[in-house]
């Protein structure tokens, strides 16, 4: 099936023998223009390649990962494309959407809001799984059955929850300093109350630890998480021990690496980016 949504190329840059592009398109799921970025490795000039969807954290956009993570060099070596969407709708004009850095604009939490007035445009889960991925698979040289997902902080929450909610879409999953139990932390309370209302059962459907506790080893090849022990958000917001416990109860293989001295930012992420790319590549290449 051919997609009819036109892509507008905003910019294009030669990068490690491949090409870094920034796109815009009119989103049917969001109901507004959306932006995203793609790195195509040099191997994409000869045929379709595997791809990784990266979800960025609070305050970020479609450029943050591509500019700061240092991922393109290894992605070019491995022949893996990188896809980075924006972190929320832009221009929805919902009252109060720009009042706080941890809710609203640049803080979509990768879910579909059900509470008015957010439900009209804040539909990031449907946008990613039902629109963006089919769009890029249809229009770019990507292998639709070899897609992995990873992310950071709010985006790590998104990577874990979307992988668990849509296991048929993703062959691999990893995260940097993810929000592992949003139902139990201030960021999650704020986002879930605002987007989903007070129903805790609805919250659990977007909580990685709750989802994992109810699952049956959806990723038998393992999940990789890196967490800095110098991260100021670790104790109050991230709670990796909750996801670790849930994986143990679900017999889900998990590699949770804790690193002394590393904080929450992209110096940390770039330090371990190569490990994540090689982790995904190994899983995407499995039959």
PDB file of N, CA, C and O in Angstrom, residues 53 55 110 125 128-129 133 147-151 155-175 205 208 211-212 215 217-219 222-223 243 252 280:
ATOM      1  N   UNK A  53      14.246   3.416  16.025  1.00  0.00           N
ATOM      2  CA  UNK A  53      13.442   4.573  16.394  1.00  0.00           C
ATOM      3  C   UNK A  53      13.906   5.049  17.763  1.00  0.00           C
ATOM      4  O   UNK A  53      13.855   4.291  18.742  1.00  0.00           O
ATOM      5  N   UNK A  55      13.494   7.783  20.868  1.00  0.00           N
ATOM      6  CA  UNK A  55      12.560   8.711  21.498  1.00  0.00           C
ATOM      7  C   UNK A  55      13.311   9.559  22.512  1.00  0.00           C
ATOM      8  O   UNK A  55      13.890   9.039  23.468  1.00  0.00           O
ATOM      9  N   UNK A 110       4.617  10.034  24.908  1.00  0.00           N
ATOM     10  CA  UNK A 110       4.474   8.925  23.964  1.00  0.00           C
ATOM     11  C   UNK A 110       3.237   8.071  24.234  1.00  0.00           C
ATOM     12  O   UNK A 110       3.274   6.841  24.154  1.00  0.00           O
ATOM     13  N   UNK A 125       1.388   8.099  20.722  1.00  0.00           N
ATOM     14  CA  UNK A 125       1.476   6.650  20.500  1.00  0.00           C
ATOM     15  C   UNK A 125       0.920   6.268  19.136  1.00  0.00           C
ATOM     16  O   UNK A 125       1.569   5.557  18.360  1.00  0.00           O
ATOM     17  N   UNK A 128       3.230   7.548  16.283  1.00  0.00           N
ATOM     18  CA  UNK A 128       4.455   6.780  16.036  1.00  0.00           C
ATOM     19  C   UNK A 128       4.158   5.413  15.441  1.00  0.00           C
ATOM     20  O   UNK A 128       4.793   4.998  14.464  1.00  0.00           O
ATOM     21  N   UNK A 129       3.205   4.690  16.031  1.00  0.00           N
ATOM     22  CA  UNK A 129       2.999   3.295  15.644  1.00  0.00           C
ATOM     23  C   UNK A 129       2.121   3.129  14.413  1.00  0.00           C
ATOM     24  O   UNK A 129       2.315   2.190  13.639  1.00  0.00           O
ATOM     25  N   UNK A 133       5.943   5.298  11.562  1.00  0.00           N
ATOM     26  CA  UNK A 133       6.662   4.109  11.128  1.00  0.00           C
ATOM     27  C   UNK A 133       6.178   3.600   9.772  1.00  0.00           C
ATOM     28  O   UNK A 133       7.003   3.336   8.888  1.00  0.00           O
ATOM     29  N   UNK A 147      12.970  -3.450  12.888  1.00  0.00           N
ATOM     30  CA  UNK A 147      12.899  -2.149  13.551  1.00  0.00           C
ATOM     31  C   UNK A 147      13.117  -2.342  15.047  1.00  0.00           C
ATOM     32  O   UNK A 147      12.481  -3.193  15.674  1.00  0.00           O
ATOM     33  N   UNK A 148      14.008  -1.551  15.622  1.00  0.00           N
ATOM     34  CA  UNK A 148      14.202  -1.530  17.065  1.00  0.00           C
ATOM     35  C   UNK A 148      13.799  -0.176  17.618  1.00  0.00           C
ATOM     36  O   UNK A 148      13.596   0.785  16.872  1.00  0.00           O
ATOM     37  N   UNK A 149      13.693  -0.098  18.939  1.00  0.00           N
ATOM     38  CA  UNK A 149      13.286   1.161  19.571  1.00  0.00           C
ATOM     39  C   UNK A 149      14.124   1.387  20.824  1.00  0.00           C
ATOM     40  O   UNK A 149      14.431   0.448  21.572  1.00  0.00           O
ATOM     41  N   UNK A 150      14.549   2.637  21.032  1.00  0.00           N
ATOM     42  CA  UNK A 150      15.259   3.005  22.244  1.00  0.00           C
ATOM     43  C   UNK A 150      15.015   4.468  22.534  1.00  0.00           C
ATOM     44  O   UNK A 150      14.404   5.179  21.742  1.00  0.00           O
ATOM     45  N   UNK A 151      15.433   4.928  23.723  1.00  0.00           N
ATOM     46  CA  UNK A 151      15.157   6.306  24.083  1.00  0.00           C
ATOM     47  C   UNK A 151      15.770   6.660  25.413  1.00  0.00           C
ATOM     48  O   UNK A 151      16.380   5.826  26.099  1.00  0.00           O
ATOM     49  N   UNK A 155      11.731   9.492  26.968  1.00  0.00           N
ATOM     50  CA  UNK A 155      11.808   8.653  25.778  1.00  0.00           C
ATOM     51  C   UNK A 155      12.182   7.220  26.097  1.00  0.00           C
ATOM     52  O   UNK A 155      11.803   6.299  25.361  1.00  0.00           O
ATOM     53  N   UNK A 156      12.934   6.990  27.182  1.00  0.00           N
ATOM     54  CA  UNK A 156      13.165   5.627  27.626  1.00  0.00           C
ATOM     55  C   UNK A 156      11.876   4.985  28.114  1.00  0.00           C
ATOM     56  O   UNK A 156      11.605   3.808  27.836  1.00  0.00           O
ATOM     57  N   UNK A 157      11.072   5.767  28.838  1.00  0.00           N
ATOM     58  CA  UNK A 157       9.716   5.324  29.198  1.00  0.00           C
ATOM     59  C   UNK A 157       8.943   4.970  27.934  1.00  0.00           C
ATOM     60  O   UNK A 157       8.313   3.900  27.858  1.00  0.00           O
ATOM     61  N   UNK A 158       8.992   5.847  26.938  1.00  0.00           N
ATOM     62  CA  UNK A 158       8.272   5.584  25.698  1.00  0.00           C
ATOM     63  C   UNK A 158       8.763   4.336  24.995  1.00  0.00           C
ATOM     64  O   UNK A 158       7.963   3.540  24.497  1.00  0.00           O
ATOM     65  N   UNK A 159      10.083   4.151  24.942  1.00  0.00           N
ATOM     66  CA  UNK A 159      10.633   2.976  24.269  1.00  0.00           C
ATOM     67  C   UNK A 159      10.173   1.687  24.956  1.00  0.00           C
ATOM     68  O   UNK A 159       9.731   0.738  24.298  1.00  0.00           O
ATOM     69  N   UNK A 160      10.270   1.648  26.273  1.00  0.00           N
ATOM     70  CA  UNK A 160       9.872   0.443  26.995  1.00  0.00           C
ATOM     71  C   UNK A 160       8.377   0.171  26.865  1.00  0.00           C
ATOM     72  O   UNK A 160       7.952  -0.960  26.594  1.00  0.00           O
ATOM     73  N   UNK A 161       7.567   1.200  27.043  1.00  0.00           N
ATOM     74  CA  UNK A 161       6.122   0.977  27.010  1.00  0.00           C
ATOM     75  C   UNK A 161       5.633   0.657  25.603  1.00  0.00           C
ATOM     76  O   UNK A 161       4.795  -0.239  25.425  1.00  0.00           O
ATOM     77  N   UNK A 162       6.134   1.347  24.600  1.00  0.00           N
ATOM     78  CA  UNK A 162       5.680   1.060  23.235  1.00  0.00           C
ATOM     79  C   UNK A 162       6.150  -0.318  22.792  1.00  0.00           C
ATOM     80  O   UNK A 162       5.429  -1.028  22.080  1.00  0.00           O
ATOM     81  N   UNK A 163       7.357  -0.714  23.188  1.00  0.00           N
ATOM     82  CA  UNK A 163       7.829  -2.057  22.845  1.00  0.00           C
ATOM     83  C   UNK A 163       6.947  -3.122  23.502  1.00  0.00           C
ATOM     84  O   UNK A 163       6.610  -4.139  22.874  1.00  0.00           O
ATOM     85  N   UNK A 164       6.558  -2.889  24.754  1.00  0.00           N
ATOM     86  CA  UNK A 164       5.723  -3.861  25.448  1.00  0.00           C
ATOM     87  C   UNK A 164       4.281  -3.848  24.949  1.00  0.00           C
ATOM     88  O   UNK A 164       3.603  -4.887  24.952  1.00  0.00           O
ATOM     89  N   UNK A 165       3.810  -2.686  24.524  1.00  0.00           N
ATOM     90  CA  UNK A 165       2.439  -2.580  24.016  1.00  0.00           C
ATOM     91  C   UNK A 165       2.324  -3.004  22.549  1.00  0.00           C
ATOM     92  O   UNK A 165       1.240  -3.385  22.101  1.00  0.00           O
ATOM     93  N   UNK A 166       3.429  -2.947  21.808  1.00  0.00           N
ATOM     94  CA  UNK A 166       3.404  -3.272  20.378  1.00  0.00           C
ATOM     95  C   UNK A 166       4.581  -4.184  20.029  1.00  0.00           C
ATOM     96  O   UNK A 166       5.413  -3.846  19.186  1.00  0.00           O
ATOM     97  N   UNK A 167       4.677  -5.341  20.662  1.00  0.00           N
ATOM     98  CA  UNK A 167       5.853  -6.194  20.449  1.00  0.00           C
ATOM     99  C   UNK A 167       6.008  -6.677  19.007  1.00  0.00           C
ATOM    100  O   UNK A 167       7.127  -7.014  18.600  1.00  0.00           O
ATOM    101  N   UNK A 168       4.937  -6.711  18.242  1.00  0.00           N
ATOM    102  CA  UNK A 168       5.054  -7.142  16.848  1.00  0.00           C
ATOM    103  C   UNK A 168       5.762  -6.109  15.975  1.00  0.00           C
ATOM    104  O   UNK A 168       6.277  -6.449  14.907  1.00  0.00           O
ATOM    105  N   UNK A 169       5.823  -4.857  16.436  1.00  0.00           N
ATOM    106  CA  UNK A 169       6.463  -3.803  15.648  1.00  0.00           C
ATOM    107  C   UNK A 169       7.968  -3.758  15.846  1.00  0.00           C
ATOM    108  O   UNK A 169       8.694  -3.309  14.952  1.00  0.00           O
ATOM    109  N   UNK A 170       8.440  -4.178  17.015  1.00  0.00           N
ATOM    110  CA  UNK A 170       9.835  -3.952  17.379  1.00  0.00           C
ATOM    111  C   UNK A 170      10.533  -5.265  17.726  1.00  0.00           C
ATOM    112  O   UNK A 170      10.039  -6.058  18.522  1.00  0.00           O
ATOM    113  N   UNK A 171      11.718  -5.450  17.144  1.00  0.00           N
ATOM    114  CA  UNK A 171      12.501  -6.653  17.411  1.00  0.00           C
ATOM    115  C   UNK A 171      13.475  -6.469  18.572  1.00  0.00           C
ATOM    116  O   UNK A 171      14.030  -7.451  19.065  1.00  0.00           O
ATOM    117  N   UNK A 172      13.725  -5.239  18.988  1.00  0.00           N
ATOM    118  CA  UNK A 172      14.699  -4.982  20.042  1.00  0.00           C
ATOM    119  C   UNK A 172      14.323  -3.707  20.769  1.00  0.00           C
ATOM    120  O   UNK A 172      13.669  -2.818  20.209  1.00  0.00           O
ATOM    121  N   UNK A 173      14.783  -3.598  22.035  1.00  0.00           N
ATOM    122  CA  UNK A 173      14.454  -2.420  22.841  1.00  0.00           C
ATOM    123  C   UNK A 173      15.573  -2.181  23.848  1.00  0.00           C
ATOM    124  O   UNK A 173      16.126  -3.121  24.423  1.00  0.00           O
ATOM    125  N   UNK A 174      15.905  -0.909  24.035  1.00  0.00           N
ATOM    126  CA  UNK A 174      16.860  -0.512  25.065  1.00  0.00           C
ATOM    127  C   UNK A 174      16.517   0.894  25.523  1.00  0.00           C
ATOM    128  O   UNK A 174      15.656   1.564  24.933  1.00  0.00           O
ATOM    129  N   UNK A 175      17.195   1.349  26.587  1.00  0.00           N
ATOM    130  CA  UNK A 175      16.887   2.678  27.120  1.00  0.00           C
ATOM    131  C   UNK A 175      18.055   3.224  27.916  1.00  0.00           C
ATOM    132  O   UNK A 175      18.844   2.475  28.503  1.00  0.00           O
ATOM    133  N   UNK A 205      -1.448   0.986  32.066  1.00  0.00           N
ATOM    134  CA  UNK A 205      -1.274   0.603  30.670  1.00  0.00           C
ATOM    135  C   UNK A 205      -0.127   1.352  29.990  1.00  0.00           C
ATOM    136  O   UNK A 205       0.258   1.010  28.860  1.00  0.00           O
ATOM    137  N   UNK A 208       5.917   1.053  32.375  1.00  0.00           N
ATOM    138  CA  UNK A 208       6.738  -0.069  31.929  1.00  0.00           C
ATOM    139  C   UNK A 208       6.823  -1.172  32.975  1.00  0.00           C
ATOM    140  O   UNK A 208       6.787  -2.369  32.635  1.00  0.00           O
ATOM    141  N   UNK A 211       3.441  -3.006  33.051  1.00  0.00           N
ATOM    142  CA  UNK A 211       3.282  -3.788  31.830  1.00  0.00           C
ATOM    143  C   UNK A 211       4.160  -5.029  31.858  1.00  0.00           C
ATOM    144  O   UNK A 211       3.733  -6.124  31.488  1.00  0.00           O
ATOM    145  N   UNK A 212       5.408  -4.862  32.295  1.00  0.00           N
ATOM    146  CA  UNK A 212       6.324  -6.008  32.334  1.00  0.00           C
ATOM    147  C   UNK A 212       5.862  -7.042  33.334  1.00  0.00           C
ATOM    148  O   UNK A 212       5.937  -8.251  33.075  1.00  0.00           O
ATOM    149  N   UNK A 215       3.514  -9.397  31.731  1.00  0.00           N
ATOM    150  CA  UNK A 215       3.889  -9.943  30.431  1.00  0.00           C
ATOM    151  C   UNK A 215       4.537 -11.311  30.573  1.00  0.00           C
ATOM    152  O   UNK A 215       4.829 -11.780  31.673  1.00  0.00           O
ATOM    153  N   UNK A 217       7.710 -12.636  28.937  1.00  0.00           N
ATOM    154  CA  UNK A 217       8.994 -12.581  28.226  1.00  0.00           C
ATOM    155  C   UNK A 217       8.830 -12.144  26.775  1.00  0.00           C
ATOM    156  O   UNK A 217       9.108 -12.906  25.849  1.00  0.00           O
ATOM    157  N   UNK A 218       8.378 -10.913  26.533  1.00  0.00           N
ATOM    158  CA  UNK A 218       8.163 -10.481  25.152  1.00  0.00           C
ATOM    159  C   UNK A 218       9.451 -10.306  24.352  1.00  0.00           C
ATOM    160  O   UNK A 218       9.418 -10.337  23.120  1.00  0.00           O
ATOM    161  N   UNK A 219      10.592 -10.116  25.037  1.00  0.00           N
ATOM    162  CA  UNK A 219      11.860  -9.926  24.339  1.00  0.00           C
ATOM    163  C   UNK A 219      12.884 -10.931  24.873  1.00  0.00           C
ATOM    164  O   UNK A 219      13.736 -10.607  25.690  1.00  0.00           O
ATOM    165  N   UNK A 222      16.587 -10.263  25.313  1.00  0.00           N
ATOM    166  CA  UNK A 222      17.031  -9.357  26.350  1.00  0.00           C
ATOM    167  C   UNK A 222      16.710  -7.899  26.099  1.00  0.00           C
ATOM    168  O   UNK A 222      16.439  -7.479  24.971  1.00  0.00           O
ATOM    169  N   UNK A 223      16.737  -7.122  27.175  1.00  0.00           N
ATOM    170  CA  UNK A 223      16.559  -5.668  27.161  1.00  0.00           C
ATOM    171  C   UNK A 223      17.797  -5.065  27.811  1.00  0.00           C
ATOM    172  O   UNK A 223      18.310  -5.598  28.802  1.00  0.00           O
ATOM    173  N   UNK A 243      11.565  -1.678  37.542  1.00  0.00           N
ATOM    174  CA  UNK A 243      11.543  -2.435  36.287  1.00  0.00           C
ATOM    175  C   UNK A 243      12.384  -3.703  36.415  1.00  0.00           C
ATOM    176  O   UNK A 243      12.021  -4.752  35.880  1.00  0.00           O
ATOM    177  N   UNK A 252      11.978 -12.069  32.214  1.00  0.00           N
ATOM    178  CA  UNK A 252      12.466 -11.286  31.091  1.00  0.00           C
ATOM    179  C   UNK A 252      13.957 -11.009  31.279  1.00  0.00           C
ATOM    180  O   UNK A 252      14.337 -10.352  32.260  1.00  0.00           O
ATOM    181  N   UNK A 280      21.376  -3.555  19.489  1.00  0.00           N
ATOM    182  CA  UNK A 280      20.227  -3.627  18.574  1.00  0.00           C
ATOM    183  C   UNK A 280      20.591  -4.328  17.279  1.00  0.00           C
ATOM    184  O   UNK A 280      19.818  -5.169  16.772  1.00  0.00           O
TER     185      UNK A 280
END
